[in-house]
Short mmCIF file of C-alpha atoms in Angstrom, two decimals:
data_model
loop_
_atom_site.label_atom_id
_atom_site.label_comp_id
_atom_site.label_asym_id
_atom_site.label_seq_id
_atom_site.Cartn_x
_atom_site.Cartn_y
_atom_site.Cartn_z
CA MET A 1 132.07 55.25 -15.15
CA GLY A 2 131.68 58.96 -14.61
CA LYS A 3 133.67 61.73 -16.28
CA MET A 4 134.38 59.92 -19.52
CA ASN A 5 134.34 61.67 -22.86
CA ILE A 6 131.23 61.08 -24.91
CA GLY A 7 131.45 57.65 -26.41
CA HIS A 8 134.43 56.56 -24.32
CA ALA A 9 132.46 53.96 -22.37
CA GLU A 10 131.03 52.67 -25.63
CA LYS A 11 134.51 52.39 -27.17
CA ILE A 12 135.79 50.39 -24.20
CA TRP A 13 132.73 48.14 -24.32
CA LEU A 14 133.15 47.51 -28.06
CA LEU A 15 136.86 46.80 -27.58
CA LEU A 16 136.11 44.25 -24.84
CA ILE A 17 133.40 42.59 -26.92
CA GLY A 18 135.66 42.48 -29.98
CA LEU A 19 138.57 40.97 -28.06
CA THR A 20 136.31 38.35 -26.49
CA VAL A 21 134.95 37.21 -29.85
CA ALA A 22 138.40 37.35 -31.49
CA GLY A 23 139.95 35.31 -28.67
CA ALA A 24 137.26 32.63 -28.92
CA TRP A 25 137.59 32.53 -32.72
CA PHE A 26 141.38 32.12 -32.45
CA ALA A 27 140.99 29.27 -29.96
CA GLU A 28 138.50 27.46 -32.19
CA THR A 29 140.58 27.85 -35.37
CA GLY A 30 144.13 27.99 -34.02
CA HIS A 31 146.40 25.40 -32.45
CA PRO A 32 147.14 24.79 -28.78
CA GLY A 33 150.57 25.74 -27.48
CA TRP A 34 152.53 28.89 -26.90
CA PRO A 35 150.63 31.21 -29.31
CA LEU A 36 147.29 30.44 -27.66
CA THR A 37 148.80 30.60 -24.16
CA LEU A 38 150.38 34.00 -24.78
CA ILE A 39 147.24 35.38 -26.40
CA VAL A 40 145.08 34.16 -23.50
CA ALA A 41 147.49 35.60 -20.91
CA GLY A 42 147.59 38.89 -22.82
CA LEU A 43 143.81 39.03 -23.10
CA ILE A 44 143.27 38.36 -19.38
CA ALA A 45 145.75 41.13 -18.52
CA PHE A 46 144.53 43.64 -21.10
CA LYS A 47 140.78 43.08 -20.70
CA GLY A 48 141.18 43.00 -16.92
CA ARG A 49 143.06 46.30 -17.05
CA MET A 50 140.35 47.83 -19.24
CA VAL A 51 137.62 46.86 -16.78
CA VAL A 52 139.67 47.93 -13.75
CA ASP A 53 140.73 51.27 -15.23
CA HIS A 54 137.66 52.30 -17.19
CA TYR A 55 134.70 50.49 -15.63
CA MET A 56 135.91 50.67 -12.01
CA GLU A 57 137.81 53.96 -12.47
CA MET A 58 140.83 52.60 -10.65
CA SER A 59 143.31 54.70 -12.62
CA ARG A 60 142.24 57.66 -10.49
CA ALA A 61 141.29 55.99 -7.22
CA ASN A 62 142.93 54.99 -3.97
CA ALA A 63 146.40 53.58 -4.76
CA ARG A 64 146.18 50.66 -2.33
CA ILE A 65 142.97 49.35 -3.87
CA ARG A 66 144.34 49.93 -7.37
CA HIS A 67 147.52 47.97 -6.63
CA VAL A 68 145.58 44.98 -5.29
CA LEU A 69 143.51 44.79 -8.47
CA TYR A 70 146.55 45.35 -10.72
CA THR A 71 148.39 42.58 -8.85
CA PHE A 72 145.48 40.19 -9.39
CA ILE A 73 145.25 40.85 -13.15
CA THR A 74 149.04 40.56 -13.49
CA ILE A 75 149.70 37.41 -11.45
CA VAL A 76 146.91 35.35 -13.01
CA PRO A 77 148.23 35.75 -16.61
CA LEU A 78 151.77 35.06 -15.36
CA LEU A 79 150.50 31.81 -13.81
CA VAL A 80 148.93 30.91 -17.16
CA ILE A 81 152.35 31.32 -18.83
CA PHE A 82 154.23 29.61 -16.01
CA SER A 83 151.90 26.59 -15.92
CA HIS A 84 152.26 26.12 -19.68
CA GLY A 85 156.01 26.60 -19.97
CA TRP A 86 157.12 25.09 -16.70
CA GLY A 87 154.38 22.53 -16.02
CA ASP A 88 156.87 19.88 -14.84
CA LEU A 89 158.45 22.23 -12.34
CA PHE A 90 155.01 23.32 -11.17
CA ARG A 91 154.02 19.66 -10.73
CA ARG A 92 157.17 18.89 -8.71
CA LEU A 93 156.62 21.96 -6.53
CA THR A 94 153.07 20.87 -5.77
CA THR A 95 153.71 17.16 -5.17
CA LEU A 96 153.52 15.87 -1.61
CA ASN A 97 155.99 13.08 -0.94
CA MET B 1 136.47 62.54 1.93
CA ASP B 2 138.71 59.55 2.28
CA THR B 3 136.37 56.80 3.41
CA MET B 4 139.33 54.55 4.30
CA THR B 5 140.15 56.87 7.21
CA THR B 6 136.57 57.36 8.37
CA PRO B 7 135.93 56.17 11.94
CA LEU B 8 134.21 52.80 12.01
CA THR B 9 131.45 54.25 14.15
CA GLU B 10 130.18 56.29 11.21
CA PRO B 11 127.83 54.23 9.03
CA ILE B 12 129.34 53.73 5.58
CA TYR B 13 126.01 54.42 3.90
CA ALA B 14 125.94 57.89 5.46
CA GLN B 15 129.15 58.99 3.81
CA PRO B 16 128.82 61.38 0.87
CA SER B 17 130.46 60.31 -2.36
CA ALA B 18 133.97 61.64 -2.88
CA SER B 19 134.65 63.81 -5.90
CA VAL B 20 135.71 61.82 -8.96
CA ASP B 21 138.68 64.17 -9.19
CA ASP B 22 139.94 63.04 -5.80
CA HIS B 23 142.80 60.67 -6.65
CA ASN B 24 142.58 59.00 -3.27
CA ARG B 25 138.87 58.27 -3.51
CA VAL B 26 137.41 54.88 -2.67
CA PRO B 27 134.78 53.99 -5.29
CA GLY B 28 131.59 52.93 -3.54
CA ASN B 29 132.46 52.56 0.12
CA SER B 30 135.17 50.91 2.20
CA GLY B 31 132.81 48.09 3.29
CA ILE B 32 132.34 46.78 -0.24
CA TRP B 33 136.12 46.70 -0.74
CA VAL B 34 136.58 44.43 2.25
CA GLY B 35 134.16 42.05 0.55
CA ILE B 36 135.85 42.46 -2.84
CA PHE B 37 139.30 41.71 -1.39
CA CYS B 38 137.90 38.56 0.24
CA VAL B 39 136.42 37.49 -3.10
CA LEU B 40 139.71 38.14 -4.91
CA VAL B 41 141.65 36.08 -2.35
CA GLU B 42 139.08 33.29 -2.54
CA PHE B 43 139.26 33.07 -6.33
CA PHE B 44 143.03 33.41 -6.36
CA LEU B 45 143.20 30.31 -4.16
CA LEU B 46 140.71 28.53 -6.42
CA PHE B 47 142.87 29.48 -9.41
CA ILE B 48 145.84 27.87 -7.66
CA VAL B 49 143.74 24.69 -7.38
CA TYR B 50 143.11 24.95 -11.15
CA PHE B 51 146.83 25.34 -11.95
CA VAL B 52 147.87 22.52 -9.62
CA ALA B 53 145.27 20.17 -11.13
CA LYS B 54 146.37 21.22 -14.62
CA ALA B 55 150.04 20.58 -13.82
CA HIS B 56 149.25 17.09 -12.57
CA HIS B 57 146.76 16.19 -15.33
CA PRO B 58 147.89 18.07 -18.46
CA GLU B 59 146.14 15.68 -20.88
CA ALA B 60 142.77 16.10 -19.16
CA PHE B 61 143.08 19.89 -19.35
CA GLN B 62 144.17 19.78 -22.99
CA THR B 63 141.16 17.77 -24.17
CA GLY B 64 138.63 18.90 -21.55
CA PRO B 65 137.46 22.09 -23.29
CA ASP B 66 136.49 20.09 -26.40
CA LYS B 67 133.40 18.75 -24.62
CA LEU B 68 132.28 22.15 -23.34
CA VAL B 69 130.09 24.57 -25.29
CA THR B 70 132.39 27.50 -26.13
CA LEU B 71 129.37 29.53 -27.24
CA ALA B 72 127.98 29.37 -23.69
CA GLY B 73 131.23 30.77 -22.28
CA VAL B 74 131.37 33.50 -24.92
CA THR B 75 127.71 34.41 -24.32
CA ILE B 76 128.23 34.69 -20.56
CA THR B 77 131.29 36.90 -21.15
CA LEU B 78 129.37 39.18 -23.50
CA LEU B 79 126.44 39.37 -21.06
CA LEU B 80 128.69 40.29 -18.14
CA LEU B 81 130.68 42.87 -20.10
CA THR B 82 127.50 44.48 -21.44
CA SER B 83 125.82 44.40 -18.04
CA GLY B 84 128.95 46.03 -16.59
CA TYR B 85 128.77 48.72 -19.26
CA CYS B 86 125.16 49.42 -18.21
CA MET B 87 126.33 49.95 -14.61
CA VAL B 88 128.98 52.37 -15.89
CA LYS B 89 126.16 54.33 -17.56
CA ALA B 90 124.02 54.12 -14.40
CA VAL B 91 126.75 55.72 -12.28
CA GLU B 92 127.41 58.26 -15.02
CA SER B 93 123.69 59.14 -15.03
CA ILE B 94 123.34 59.51 -11.27
CA ARG B 95 126.34 61.85 -11.25
CA LYS B 96 124.23 64.09 -13.48
CA ASP B 97 121.25 63.67 -11.12
CA ALA B 98 119.41 61.78 -13.86
CA ALA B 99 117.86 59.24 -11.47
CA THR B 100 115.26 57.89 -13.91
CA ARG B 101 117.93 57.25 -16.53
CA ALA B 102 120.18 55.67 -13.90
CA PHE B 103 117.30 53.41 -12.82
CA ARG B 104 116.76 52.23 -16.40
CA TRP B 105 120.46 51.43 -16.80
CA VAL B 106 120.48 49.44 -13.53
CA ILE B 107 117.39 47.50 -14.65
CA LEU B 108 119.05 46.76 -18.00
CA ALA B 109 122.21 45.65 -16.18
CA PHE B 110 120.09 43.41 -13.95
CA ILE B 111 118.21 41.84 -16.88
CA LEU B 112 121.45 41.15 -18.78
CA GLY B 113 123.01 39.79 -15.60
CA CYS B 114 120.09 37.38 -15.21
CA GLY B 115 121.05 36.02 -18.62
CA TYR B 116 124.13 34.45 -16.99
CA PRO B 117 122.29 31.92 -14.75
CA LEU B 118 119.89 31.28 -17.63
CA VAL B 119 122.72 30.42 -20.03
CA LYS B 120 124.40 28.40 -17.27
CA TYR B 121 121.21 26.42 -16.75
CA PHE B 122 121.00 25.45 -20.43
CA GLU B 123 124.74 24.78 -20.55
CA ILE B 124 124.52 22.37 -17.61
CA GLN B 125 121.48 20.69 -19.18
CA TRP B 126 123.51 20.18 -22.35
CA ASN B 127 126.50 18.95 -20.33
CA MET B 128 124.42 16.39 -18.44
CA ALA B 129 122.87 15.14 -21.68
CA HIS B 130 126.38 14.54 -23.00
CA GLY B 131 127.79 12.89 -19.88
CA VAL B 132 129.76 15.92 -18.75
CA ASP B 133 129.10 15.77 -15.02
CA THR B 134 131.32 16.26 -11.97
CA LYS B 135 132.54 12.66 -12.21
CA ALA B 136 133.57 12.92 -15.86
CA GLY B 137 137.16 13.71 -14.88
CA ILE B 138 139.39 16.12 -12.96
CA PHE B 139 138.98 18.89 -15.56
CA TYR B 140 135.19 18.86 -15.21
CA THR B 141 135.33 18.62 -11.41
CA VAL B 142 137.44 21.80 -11.30
CA TYR B 143 135.24 23.38 -14.01
CA TYR B 144 132.04 22.85 -12.00
CA TYR B 145 133.67 23.86 -8.74
CA LEU B 146 135.02 27.14 -10.09
CA THR B 147 132.18 28.16 -12.40
CA LEU B 148 129.41 27.37 -9.91
CA ASN B 149 131.34 29.21 -7.22
CA HIS B 150 131.48 32.20 -9.55
CA LEU B 151 127.76 31.84 -10.22
CA VAL B 152 127.09 32.12 -6.48
CA HIS B 153 128.98 35.43 -6.42
CA VAL B 154 127.02 36.59 -9.44
CA PHE B 155 123.84 35.90 -7.47
CA TRP B 156 125.11 38.19 -4.68
CA GLY B 157 125.84 40.80 -7.35
CA LEU B 158 122.35 40.45 -8.81
CA LEU B 159 120.83 40.86 -5.34
CA GLY B 160 122.91 44.03 -4.98
CA LEU B 161 121.74 45.32 -8.36
CA GLY B 162 118.12 44.62 -7.39
CA TRP B 163 118.61 46.47 -4.13
CA VAL B 164 120.17 49.55 -5.72
CA ALA B 165 117.52 49.50 -8.47
CA VAL B 166 114.81 49.89 -5.82
CA ARG B 167 116.76 52.63 -4.04
CA THR B 168 117.48 54.45 -7.29
CA HIS B 169 113.78 54.29 -8.19
CA ARG B 170 112.94 55.80 -4.80
CA GLY B 171 115.26 58.71 -5.50
CA ILE B 172 117.62 57.89 -2.63
CA TYR B 173 120.79 58.40 -4.71
CA THR B 174 121.86 61.84 -5.87
CA SER B 175 124.96 63.31 -7.48
CA LYS B 176 126.12 64.16 -3.94
CA ASP B 177 125.66 60.68 -2.51
CA TYR B 178 125.56 57.63 -4.72
CA SER B 179 128.08 55.46 -2.85
CA GLY B 180 125.59 52.57 -2.55
CA LEU B 181 124.99 52.49 -6.29
CA GLU B 182 128.70 52.72 -7.00
CA ALA B 183 129.46 49.98 -4.47
CA ALA B 184 127.09 47.61 -6.28
CA ALA B 185 128.73 48.62 -9.57
CA VAL B 186 132.31 47.92 -8.44
CA TYR B 187 131.30 44.56 -6.96
CA TRP B 188 129.58 43.70 -10.25
CA HIS B 189 132.71 44.69 -12.21
CA THR B 190 134.80 42.48 -9.90
CA THR B 191 132.74 39.43 -10.86
CA ASP B 192 133.47 40.50 -14.44
CA VAL B 193 137.26 40.65 -13.87
CA ILE B 194 137.21 37.18 -12.29
CA TRP B 195 135.13 35.72 -15.12
CA LEU B 196 137.60 37.16 -17.67
CA ALA B 197 140.11 34.64 -16.23
CA ILE B 198 137.71 31.72 -15.68
CA PHE B 199 136.36 31.87 -19.24
CA PRO B 200 139.67 31.10 -21.01
CA PHE B 201 140.72 28.61 -18.31
CA PHE B 202 137.91 26.23 -19.28
CA TYR B 203 136.72 27.18 -22.75
CA ILE B 204 139.81 28.49 -24.56
CA LEU B 205 143.12 27.16 -23.20
CA ARG B 206 144.27 23.80 -24.52
#
């Protein structure tokens, strides 16, 4: 948005499109487990950061707003990793007895 | 002007847009960010529901995506990302006082955005024909709850895009004041960020 170099918005858009297609292809052809979990977590964080920084221009906006968005796109991928690697612990923590 | 420190008595729509070089600027206006923060909190809580359900029913979440149409999820992602790109170009255009060009970009963003409910409609039709309804299991209950909730927020975004399209066409936005257009854009991008997490939750992760 805004003062981007010519073609910058297009590059970001192509990168996001490419990563989306590549991620889906990997999921369809790959195997479940850690590789897929780490790739998904990485893609959520990276694509989220691309949208937040380049589409929403957060890299040069109010710090408080930026930190809220960065926190969101950091915690969600961490939860993806945590729920895969420590599912039992997560289940125990969320069981009402 | 830092809109976060503006007195509440001053209407947010009357505030001129801050310079893009101002590193403390609030894209759009402070009002839209209150809404965006609420949406982020809401979806974060819904994501917690997803992770709790997944922890308690790992088998259902491992096999669940097999019955969903991955192509539908990919198509929605591509539509949202491309629609978001169009809003980037719309804001870029209005900053150059190219209102007609900005209007065309908003219309294109709106049309692409309308592709989401259309794809969702056909996806749900396909799901129903294959017995994938809300009672098909915990995975599908959470899938419908989260994706339809997101669809509702996309409808708000589309209403916003329609509204700013009309105002852009009427020449209301200029390079000096385009906060309304930018507010619609940042809300639209927020639905994008949230979908970037929802998409792999249900269509990719096993």
